[in-house]
Tab-separated table of C-alpha atoms and ligand atoms in Angstrom:
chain	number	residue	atom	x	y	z
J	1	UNK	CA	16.626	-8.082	-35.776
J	2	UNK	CA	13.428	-10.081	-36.183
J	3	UNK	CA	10.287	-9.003	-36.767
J	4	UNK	CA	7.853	-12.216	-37.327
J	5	UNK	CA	6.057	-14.304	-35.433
J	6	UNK	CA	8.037	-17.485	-34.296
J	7	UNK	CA	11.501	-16.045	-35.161
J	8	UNK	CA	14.274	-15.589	-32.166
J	9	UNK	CA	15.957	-12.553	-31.532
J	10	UNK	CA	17.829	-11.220	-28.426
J	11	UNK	CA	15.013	-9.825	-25.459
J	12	UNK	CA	16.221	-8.038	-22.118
J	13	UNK	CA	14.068	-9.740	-19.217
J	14	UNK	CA	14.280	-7.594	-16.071
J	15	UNK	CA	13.980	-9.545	-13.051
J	16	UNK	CA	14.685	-12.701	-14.477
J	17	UNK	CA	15.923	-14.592	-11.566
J	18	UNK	CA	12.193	-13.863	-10.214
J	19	UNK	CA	9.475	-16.129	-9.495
J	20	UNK	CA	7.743	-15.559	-13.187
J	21	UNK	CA	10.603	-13.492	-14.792
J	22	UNK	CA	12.695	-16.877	-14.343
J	23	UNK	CA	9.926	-19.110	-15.561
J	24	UNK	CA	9.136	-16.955	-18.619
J	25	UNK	CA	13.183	-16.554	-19.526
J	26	UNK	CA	13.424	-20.523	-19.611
J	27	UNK	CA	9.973	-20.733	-21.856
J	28	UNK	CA	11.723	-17.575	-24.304
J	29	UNK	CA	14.970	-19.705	-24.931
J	30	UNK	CA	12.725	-23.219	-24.915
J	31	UNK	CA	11.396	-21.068	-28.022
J	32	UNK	CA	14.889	-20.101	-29.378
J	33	UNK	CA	15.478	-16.715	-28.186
J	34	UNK	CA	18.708	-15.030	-26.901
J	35	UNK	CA	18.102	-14.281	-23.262
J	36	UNK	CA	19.621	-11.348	-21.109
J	37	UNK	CA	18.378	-11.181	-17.620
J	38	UNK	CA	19.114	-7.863	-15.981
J	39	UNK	CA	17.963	-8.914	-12.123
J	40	UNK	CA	19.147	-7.013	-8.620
J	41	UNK	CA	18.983	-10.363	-6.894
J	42	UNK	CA	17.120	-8.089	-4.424
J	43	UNK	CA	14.465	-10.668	-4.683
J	44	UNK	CA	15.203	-13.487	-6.900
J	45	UNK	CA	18.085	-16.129	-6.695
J	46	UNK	CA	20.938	-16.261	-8.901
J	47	UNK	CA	20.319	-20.167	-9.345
J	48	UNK	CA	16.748	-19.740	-10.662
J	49	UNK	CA	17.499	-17.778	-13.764
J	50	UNK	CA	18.026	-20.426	-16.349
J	51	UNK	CA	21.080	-21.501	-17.713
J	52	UNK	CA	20.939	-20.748	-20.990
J	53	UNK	CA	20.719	-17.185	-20.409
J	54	UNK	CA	23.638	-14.216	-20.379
J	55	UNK	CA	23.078	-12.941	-16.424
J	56	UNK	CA	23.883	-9.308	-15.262
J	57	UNK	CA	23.568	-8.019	-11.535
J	58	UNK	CA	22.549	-4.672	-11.810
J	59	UNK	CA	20.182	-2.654	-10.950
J	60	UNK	CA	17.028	-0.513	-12.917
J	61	UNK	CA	17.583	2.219	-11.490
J	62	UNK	CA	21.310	2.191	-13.367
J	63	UNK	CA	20.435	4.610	-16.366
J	64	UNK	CA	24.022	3.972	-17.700
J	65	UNK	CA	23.965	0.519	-17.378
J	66	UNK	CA	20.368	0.457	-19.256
J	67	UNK	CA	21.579	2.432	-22.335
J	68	UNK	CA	24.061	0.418	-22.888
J	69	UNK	CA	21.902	-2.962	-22.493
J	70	UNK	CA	19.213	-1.158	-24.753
J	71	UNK	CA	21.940	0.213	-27.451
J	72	UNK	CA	23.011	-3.831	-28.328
J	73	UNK	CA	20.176	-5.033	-30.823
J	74	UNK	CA	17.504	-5.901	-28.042
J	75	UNK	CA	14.160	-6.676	-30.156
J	76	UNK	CA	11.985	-6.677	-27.001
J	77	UNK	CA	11.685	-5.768	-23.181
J	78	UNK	CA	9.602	-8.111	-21.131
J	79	UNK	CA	9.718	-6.409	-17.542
J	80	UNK	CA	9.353	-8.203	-14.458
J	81	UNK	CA	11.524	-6.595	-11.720
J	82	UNK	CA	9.271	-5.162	-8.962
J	83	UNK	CA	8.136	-5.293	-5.955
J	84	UNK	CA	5.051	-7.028	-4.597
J	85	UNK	CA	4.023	-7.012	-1.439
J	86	UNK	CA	0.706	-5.567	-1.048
J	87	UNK	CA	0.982	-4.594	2.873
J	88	UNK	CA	4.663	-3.584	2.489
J	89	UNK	CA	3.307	-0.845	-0.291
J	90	UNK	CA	1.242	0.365	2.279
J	91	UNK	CA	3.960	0.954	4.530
J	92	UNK	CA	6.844	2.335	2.328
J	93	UNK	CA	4.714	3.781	-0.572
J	94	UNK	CA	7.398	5.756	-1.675
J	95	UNK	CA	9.789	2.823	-2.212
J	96	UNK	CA	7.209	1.488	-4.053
J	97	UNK	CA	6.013	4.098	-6.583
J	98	UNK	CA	10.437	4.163	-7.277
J	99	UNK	CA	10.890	0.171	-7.724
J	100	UNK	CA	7.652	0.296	-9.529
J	101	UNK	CA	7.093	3.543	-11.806
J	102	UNK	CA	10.119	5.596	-12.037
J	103	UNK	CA	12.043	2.460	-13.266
J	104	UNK	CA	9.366	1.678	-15.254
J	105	UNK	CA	10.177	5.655	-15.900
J	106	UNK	CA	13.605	5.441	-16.812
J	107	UNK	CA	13.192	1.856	-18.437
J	108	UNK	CA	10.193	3.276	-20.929
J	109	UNK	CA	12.880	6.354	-21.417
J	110	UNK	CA	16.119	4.312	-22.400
J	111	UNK	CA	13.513	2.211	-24.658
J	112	UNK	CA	12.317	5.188	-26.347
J	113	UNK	CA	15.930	6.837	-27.309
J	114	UNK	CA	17.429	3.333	-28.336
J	115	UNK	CA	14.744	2.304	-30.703
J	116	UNK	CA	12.970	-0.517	-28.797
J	117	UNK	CA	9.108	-0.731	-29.463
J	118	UNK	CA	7.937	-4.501	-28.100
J	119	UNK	CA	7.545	-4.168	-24.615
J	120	UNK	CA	5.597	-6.808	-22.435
J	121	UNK	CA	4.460	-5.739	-18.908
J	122	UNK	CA	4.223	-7.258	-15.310
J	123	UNK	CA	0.366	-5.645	-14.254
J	124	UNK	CA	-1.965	-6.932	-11.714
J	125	UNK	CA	-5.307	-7.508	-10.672
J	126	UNK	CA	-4.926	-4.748	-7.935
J	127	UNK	CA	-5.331	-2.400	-10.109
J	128	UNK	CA	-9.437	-3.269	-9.611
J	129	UNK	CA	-8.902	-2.288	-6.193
J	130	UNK	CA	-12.084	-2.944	-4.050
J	131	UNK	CA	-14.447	-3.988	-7.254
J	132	UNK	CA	-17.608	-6.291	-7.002
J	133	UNK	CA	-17.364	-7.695	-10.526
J	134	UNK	CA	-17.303	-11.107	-11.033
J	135	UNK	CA	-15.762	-11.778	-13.367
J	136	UNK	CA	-14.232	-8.225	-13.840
J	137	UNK	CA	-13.232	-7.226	-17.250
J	138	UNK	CA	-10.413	-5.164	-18.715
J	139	UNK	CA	-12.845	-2.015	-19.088
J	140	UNK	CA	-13.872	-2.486	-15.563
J	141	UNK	CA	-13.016	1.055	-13.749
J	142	UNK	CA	-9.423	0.626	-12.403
J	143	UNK	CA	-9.334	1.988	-8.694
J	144	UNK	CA	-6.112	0.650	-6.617
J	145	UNK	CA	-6.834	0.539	-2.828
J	146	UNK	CA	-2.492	0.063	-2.142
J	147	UNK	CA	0.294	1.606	-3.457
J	148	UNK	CA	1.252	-1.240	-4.926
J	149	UNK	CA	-1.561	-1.547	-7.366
J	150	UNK	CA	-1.133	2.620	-8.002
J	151	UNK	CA	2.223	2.011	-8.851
J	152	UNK	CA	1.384	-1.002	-11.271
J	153	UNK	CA	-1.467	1.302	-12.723
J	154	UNK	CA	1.187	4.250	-13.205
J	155	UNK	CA	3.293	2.305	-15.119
J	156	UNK	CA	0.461	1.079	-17.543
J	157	UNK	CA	-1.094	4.778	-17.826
J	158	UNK	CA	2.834	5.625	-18.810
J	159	UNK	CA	2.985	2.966	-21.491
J	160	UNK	CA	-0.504	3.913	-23.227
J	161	UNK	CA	0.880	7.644	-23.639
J	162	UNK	CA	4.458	6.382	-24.705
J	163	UNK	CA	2.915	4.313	-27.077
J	164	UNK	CA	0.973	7.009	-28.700
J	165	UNK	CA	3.460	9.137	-29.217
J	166	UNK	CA	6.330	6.838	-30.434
J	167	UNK	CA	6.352	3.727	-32.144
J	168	UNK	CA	6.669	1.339	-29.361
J	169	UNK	CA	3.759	-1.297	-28.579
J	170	UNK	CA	3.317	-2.902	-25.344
J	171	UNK	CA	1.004	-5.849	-23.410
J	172	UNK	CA	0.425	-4.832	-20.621
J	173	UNK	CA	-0.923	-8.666	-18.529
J	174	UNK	CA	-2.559	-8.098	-15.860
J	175	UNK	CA	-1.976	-11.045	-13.279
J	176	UNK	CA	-4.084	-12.711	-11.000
J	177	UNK	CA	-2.973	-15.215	-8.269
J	178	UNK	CA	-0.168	-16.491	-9.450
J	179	UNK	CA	0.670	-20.237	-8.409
J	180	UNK	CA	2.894	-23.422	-8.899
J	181	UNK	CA	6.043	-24.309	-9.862
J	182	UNK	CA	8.187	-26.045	-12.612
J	183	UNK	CA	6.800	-29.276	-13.666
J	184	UNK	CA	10.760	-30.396	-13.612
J	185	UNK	CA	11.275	-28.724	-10.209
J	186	UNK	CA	13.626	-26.595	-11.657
J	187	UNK	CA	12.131	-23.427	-9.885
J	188	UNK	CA	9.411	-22.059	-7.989
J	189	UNK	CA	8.363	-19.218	-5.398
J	190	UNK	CA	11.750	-18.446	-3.659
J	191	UNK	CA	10.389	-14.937	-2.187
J	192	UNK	CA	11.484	-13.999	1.037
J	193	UNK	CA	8.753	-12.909	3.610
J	194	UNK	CA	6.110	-13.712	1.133
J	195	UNK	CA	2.675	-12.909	2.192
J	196	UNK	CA	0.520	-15.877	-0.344
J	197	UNK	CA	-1.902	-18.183	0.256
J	198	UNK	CA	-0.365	-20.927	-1.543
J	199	UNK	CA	3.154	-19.956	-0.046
J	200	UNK	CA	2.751	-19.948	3.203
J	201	UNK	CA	0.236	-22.764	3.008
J	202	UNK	CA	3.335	-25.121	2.228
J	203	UNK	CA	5.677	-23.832	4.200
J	204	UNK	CA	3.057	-24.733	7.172
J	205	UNK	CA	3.104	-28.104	5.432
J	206	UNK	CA	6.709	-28.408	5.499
J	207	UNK	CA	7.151	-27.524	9.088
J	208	UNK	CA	8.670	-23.850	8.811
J	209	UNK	CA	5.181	-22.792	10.314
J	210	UNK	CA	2.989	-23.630	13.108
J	211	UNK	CA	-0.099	-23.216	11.278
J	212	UNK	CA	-2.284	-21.261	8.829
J	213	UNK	CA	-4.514	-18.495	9.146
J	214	UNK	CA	-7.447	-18.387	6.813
J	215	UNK	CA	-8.383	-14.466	6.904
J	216	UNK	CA	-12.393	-13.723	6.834
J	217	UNK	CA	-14.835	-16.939	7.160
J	218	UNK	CA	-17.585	-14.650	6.388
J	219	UNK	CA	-17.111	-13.318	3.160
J	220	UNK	CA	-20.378	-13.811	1.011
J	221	UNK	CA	-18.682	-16.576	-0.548
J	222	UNK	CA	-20.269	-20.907	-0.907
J	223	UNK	CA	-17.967	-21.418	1.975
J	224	UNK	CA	-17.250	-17.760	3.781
J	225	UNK	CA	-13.899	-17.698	2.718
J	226	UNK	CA	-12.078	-15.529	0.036
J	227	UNK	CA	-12.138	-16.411	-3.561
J	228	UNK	CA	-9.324	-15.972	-6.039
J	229	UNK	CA	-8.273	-16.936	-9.674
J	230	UNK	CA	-5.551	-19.184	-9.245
J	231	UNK	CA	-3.561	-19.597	-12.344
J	232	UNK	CA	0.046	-21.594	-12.698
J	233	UNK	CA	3.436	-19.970	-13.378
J	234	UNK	CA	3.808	-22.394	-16.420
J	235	UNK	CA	0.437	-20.464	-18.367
J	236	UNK	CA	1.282	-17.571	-17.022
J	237	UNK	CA	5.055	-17.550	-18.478
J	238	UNK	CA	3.484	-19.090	-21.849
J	239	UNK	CA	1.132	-16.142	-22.042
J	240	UNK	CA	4.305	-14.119	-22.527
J	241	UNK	CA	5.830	-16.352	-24.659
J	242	UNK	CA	2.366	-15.540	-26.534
J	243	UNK	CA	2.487	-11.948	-26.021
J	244	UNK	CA	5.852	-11.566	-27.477
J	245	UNK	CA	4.630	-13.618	-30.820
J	246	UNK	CA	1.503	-11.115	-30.997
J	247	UNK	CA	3.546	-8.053	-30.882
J	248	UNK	CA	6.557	-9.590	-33.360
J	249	UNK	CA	3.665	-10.377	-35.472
J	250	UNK	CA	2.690	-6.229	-35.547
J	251	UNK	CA	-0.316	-6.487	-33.110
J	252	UNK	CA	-1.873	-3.314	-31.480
J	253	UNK	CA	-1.160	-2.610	-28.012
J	254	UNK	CA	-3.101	-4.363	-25.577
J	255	UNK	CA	-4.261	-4.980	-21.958
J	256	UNK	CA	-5.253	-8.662	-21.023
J	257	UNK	CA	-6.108	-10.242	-17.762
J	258	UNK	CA	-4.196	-13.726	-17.003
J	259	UNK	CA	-6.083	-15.356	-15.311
J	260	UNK	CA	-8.441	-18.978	-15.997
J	261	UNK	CA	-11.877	-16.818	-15.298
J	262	UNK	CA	-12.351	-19.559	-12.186
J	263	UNK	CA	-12.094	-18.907	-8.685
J	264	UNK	CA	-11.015	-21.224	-5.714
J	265	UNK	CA	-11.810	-20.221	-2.486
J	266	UNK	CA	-9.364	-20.533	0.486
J	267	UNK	CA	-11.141	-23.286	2.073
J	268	UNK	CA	-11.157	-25.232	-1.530
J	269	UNK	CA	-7.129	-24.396	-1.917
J	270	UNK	CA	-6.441	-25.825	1.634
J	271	UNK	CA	-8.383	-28.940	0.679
J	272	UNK	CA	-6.454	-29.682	-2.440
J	273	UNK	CA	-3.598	-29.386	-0.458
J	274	UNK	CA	-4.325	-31.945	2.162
J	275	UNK	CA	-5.447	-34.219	-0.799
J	276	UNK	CA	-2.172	-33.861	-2.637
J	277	UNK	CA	0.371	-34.119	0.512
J	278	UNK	CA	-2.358	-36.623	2.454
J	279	UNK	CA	-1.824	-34.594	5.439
J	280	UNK	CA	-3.772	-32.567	7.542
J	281	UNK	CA	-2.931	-28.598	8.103
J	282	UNK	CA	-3.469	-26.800	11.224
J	283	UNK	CA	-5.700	-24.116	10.788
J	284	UNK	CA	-7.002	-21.073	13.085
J	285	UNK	CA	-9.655	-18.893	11.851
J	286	UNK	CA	-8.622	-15.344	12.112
J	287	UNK	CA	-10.599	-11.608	11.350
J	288	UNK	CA	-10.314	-10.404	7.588
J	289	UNK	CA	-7.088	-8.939	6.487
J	290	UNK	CA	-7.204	-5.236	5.356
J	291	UNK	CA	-7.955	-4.515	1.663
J	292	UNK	CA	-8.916	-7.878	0.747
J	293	UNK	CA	-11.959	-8.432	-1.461
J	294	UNK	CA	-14.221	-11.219	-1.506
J	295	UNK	CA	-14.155	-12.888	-5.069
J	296	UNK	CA	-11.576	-11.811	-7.294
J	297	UNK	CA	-11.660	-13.667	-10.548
J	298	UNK	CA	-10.852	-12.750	-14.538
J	299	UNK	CA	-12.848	-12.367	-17.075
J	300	UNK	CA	-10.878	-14.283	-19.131
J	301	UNK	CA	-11.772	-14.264	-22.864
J	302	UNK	CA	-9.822	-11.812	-24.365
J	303	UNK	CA	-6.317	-12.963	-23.885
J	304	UNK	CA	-7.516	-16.529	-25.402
J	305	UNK	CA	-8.471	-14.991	-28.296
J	306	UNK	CA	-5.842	-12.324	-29.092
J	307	UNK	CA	-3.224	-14.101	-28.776
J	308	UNK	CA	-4.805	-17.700	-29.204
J	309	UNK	CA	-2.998	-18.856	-25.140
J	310	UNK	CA	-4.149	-21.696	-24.450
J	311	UNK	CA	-3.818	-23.119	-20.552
J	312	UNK	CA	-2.619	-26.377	-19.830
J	313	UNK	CA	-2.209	-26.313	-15.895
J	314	UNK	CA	-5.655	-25.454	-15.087
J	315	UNK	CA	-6.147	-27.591	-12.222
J	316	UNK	CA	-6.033	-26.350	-8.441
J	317	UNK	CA	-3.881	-29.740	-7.543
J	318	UNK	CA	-1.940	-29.659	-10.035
J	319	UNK	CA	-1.200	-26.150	-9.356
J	320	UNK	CA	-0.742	-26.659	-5.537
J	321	UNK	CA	1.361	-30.221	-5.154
J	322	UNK	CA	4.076	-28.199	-8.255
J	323	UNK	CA	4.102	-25.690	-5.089
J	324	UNK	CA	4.495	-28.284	-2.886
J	325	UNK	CA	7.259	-30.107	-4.282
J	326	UNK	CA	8.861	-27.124	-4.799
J	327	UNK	CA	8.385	-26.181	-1.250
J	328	UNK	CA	10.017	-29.462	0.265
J	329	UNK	CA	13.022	-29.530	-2.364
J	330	UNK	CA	14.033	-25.865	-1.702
J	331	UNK	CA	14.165	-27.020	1.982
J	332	UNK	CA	16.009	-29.773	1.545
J	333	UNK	CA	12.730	-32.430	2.313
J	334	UNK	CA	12.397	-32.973	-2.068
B	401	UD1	C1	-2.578	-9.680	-3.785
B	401	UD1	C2	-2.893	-8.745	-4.905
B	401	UD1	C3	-2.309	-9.239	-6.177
B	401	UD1	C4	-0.851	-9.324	-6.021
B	401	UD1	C5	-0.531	-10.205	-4.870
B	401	UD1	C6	0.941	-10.048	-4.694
B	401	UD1	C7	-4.963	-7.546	-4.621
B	401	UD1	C8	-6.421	-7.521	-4.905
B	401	UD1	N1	-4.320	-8.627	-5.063
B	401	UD1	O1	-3.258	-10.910	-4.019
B	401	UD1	O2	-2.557	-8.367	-7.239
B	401	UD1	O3	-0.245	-9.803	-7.190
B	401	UD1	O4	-1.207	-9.808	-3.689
B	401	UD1	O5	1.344	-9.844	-3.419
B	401	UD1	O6	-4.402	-6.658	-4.019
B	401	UD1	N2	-5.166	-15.677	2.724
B	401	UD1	C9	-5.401	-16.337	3.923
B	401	UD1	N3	-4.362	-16.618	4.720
B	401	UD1	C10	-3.072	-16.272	4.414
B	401	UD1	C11	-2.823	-15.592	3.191
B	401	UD1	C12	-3.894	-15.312	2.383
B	401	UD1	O7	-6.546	-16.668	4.245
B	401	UD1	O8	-2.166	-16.546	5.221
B	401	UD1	C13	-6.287	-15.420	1.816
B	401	UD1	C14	-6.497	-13.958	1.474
B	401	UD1	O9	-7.336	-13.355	2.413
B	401	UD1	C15	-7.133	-14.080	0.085
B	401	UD1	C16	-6.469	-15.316	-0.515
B	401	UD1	O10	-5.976	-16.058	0.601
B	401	UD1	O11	-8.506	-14.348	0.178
B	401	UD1	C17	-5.295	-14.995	-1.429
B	401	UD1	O12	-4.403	-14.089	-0.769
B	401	UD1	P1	-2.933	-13.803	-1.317
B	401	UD1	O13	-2.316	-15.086	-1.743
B	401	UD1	O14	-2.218	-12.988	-0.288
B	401	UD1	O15	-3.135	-12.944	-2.633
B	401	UD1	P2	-4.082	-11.661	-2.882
B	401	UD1	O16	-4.158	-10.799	-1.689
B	401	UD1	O17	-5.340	-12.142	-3.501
């Protein structure tokens, strides 16, 4: 197996026919590595997880299947498969907190008795929960208001101890709003009953919704409405592309924010929209949604300078016509 920066080895992606697991396998073989996708399909699609790539449908939760995935010369575990939905947490914490942390659980486990010490993590910005920093930091106190973010948190608060007691290291990237598509419209946001901005915002522009409701116009934001760090799929999958290099290259544990350290509000996404697809979208004004914050942005430096990540996509039209095109091709409008 390899062990230096920049050379390829075999790495296990777990929910690689995902929205960013699928982006970040095509990015680890565009960089010569041998890529095994373990993915459920319970919410990716078997056509987005890239070619190149060995495929098995199976599930995390499999301990057999694991160890014997872990016990065949994997050199890395970058671990995507989860689930998301921030109101859905609410509602079935429990099925949350056993997507999320026990197969974190039993992934950390088969990791641990197979030998596998590089392991790069799906976090996320809920794990701020309700904060007022802008932008927040890494050391900022971490206090999830929805399972979902508890469950994220879990799994991070599992992989500091496992890394202190054996030899595995980890980067734990904490996302922000994660946005866009493919520059060659070779994948995108396929979720089913997803609950984003920038997701449902096309499929209103596509005609699969009547309109779209902008939650809270009276946030103490420039224009009322809520402000996020919108970064595209492309830097977010190249971050882990980075990640992998850092650890490869014997770097310390770590846990990064990925985001640009800029926030768009909703108003500002909705415009960019209408300038990209030079169409108006229907719009009602509705009361703030439950656990949302105002401003939610990165502080941003650290990643940049650990593991030198540089964005290219940084640009809210870029990042919302990719989602766009995406939109009207997975529809059949493209
Ligand atoms: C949340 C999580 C994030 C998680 C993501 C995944 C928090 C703080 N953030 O992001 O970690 O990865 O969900 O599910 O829990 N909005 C509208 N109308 C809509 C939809 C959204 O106005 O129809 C607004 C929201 O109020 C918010 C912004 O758009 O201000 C972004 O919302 P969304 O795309 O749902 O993501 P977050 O809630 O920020």
């Amino acid at each position: 197996m390899s062990s230096d920066s920049g050379i390829s080895a075999k790495v296990l992606v777990t929910g690689g026919a995902g929205y960013i697991g699928s982006h970040t396998a095509q990015q680890l073989l565009d960089a010569g590595n041998e890529v095994l996708i373990l993915d459920n399909l319970s919410n990716g699609d078997r056509a987005m997880a890239p070619g190149g790539a060995r495929f098995i449908e199976g599930d995390l939760a499999d301990r057999t299947l694991l160890a014997e995935i872990l016990a065949d010369g994997i050199d890395a575990v970058l671990h995507f498969a989860g689930s998301i939905v921030v109101p859905e947490s609410v509602a079935d914490p429990l099925a949350y907190y056993r997507n999320n942390t026990i197969n974190t659980h039993g992934l950390l486990q088969a990791c641990v008795e197979n030998g596998v010490d590089r392991f790069i993590f799906s976090s996320t910005a809920a794990v701020y929960g309700d904060t007022t920093l802008v932008p927040v930091p890494e050391n900022a106190p971490t206090l999830p208001i929805s399972p979902y973010g508890s469950s994220k948190l879990m799994s991070e608060w599992m992989l500091r101890d496992t890394a202190a007691a054996h030899s595995l290291r980890y980067v734990a990237l904490r996302y922000f709003n994660v946005a866009g598509a493919d520059l060659q419209g070779r994948r995108g946001q396929a979720s089913r009953n997803a609950t984003h901005l920038i997701k449902l915002a096309v499929e209103t522009l596509t005609g699969q919704r009547d309109r779209l409701a902008i939650f809270g116009g009276d946030y103490p934001t420039s224009d009322g409405t809520g402000v996020r760090d919108y970064i595209h799929v492309v830097d977010l999958a190249n971050a882990h592309v980075r990640a992998l290099d850092y650890l490869r290259g014997g770097g310390d544990s770590q846990v990064l924010n990925c985001g640009y350290g800029r926030g768009s509000s909703v108003k500002q996404v909705i415009g960019a929209l209408e300038r990209v697809s030079n169409r108006k979208i229907p719009i009602e004004m509705a009361p703030r949604r439950a656990g949302d914050v105002a401003e939610l942005v990165a502080e941003a430096s650290r990643i940049r300078g650990l593991l030198g990540w540089q964005p290219e996509h940084d640009d809210l039209e870029l990042i919302v016509k990719t989602a766009l095109d995406w939109e009207r091709k997975r529809v059949g409008l493209g």
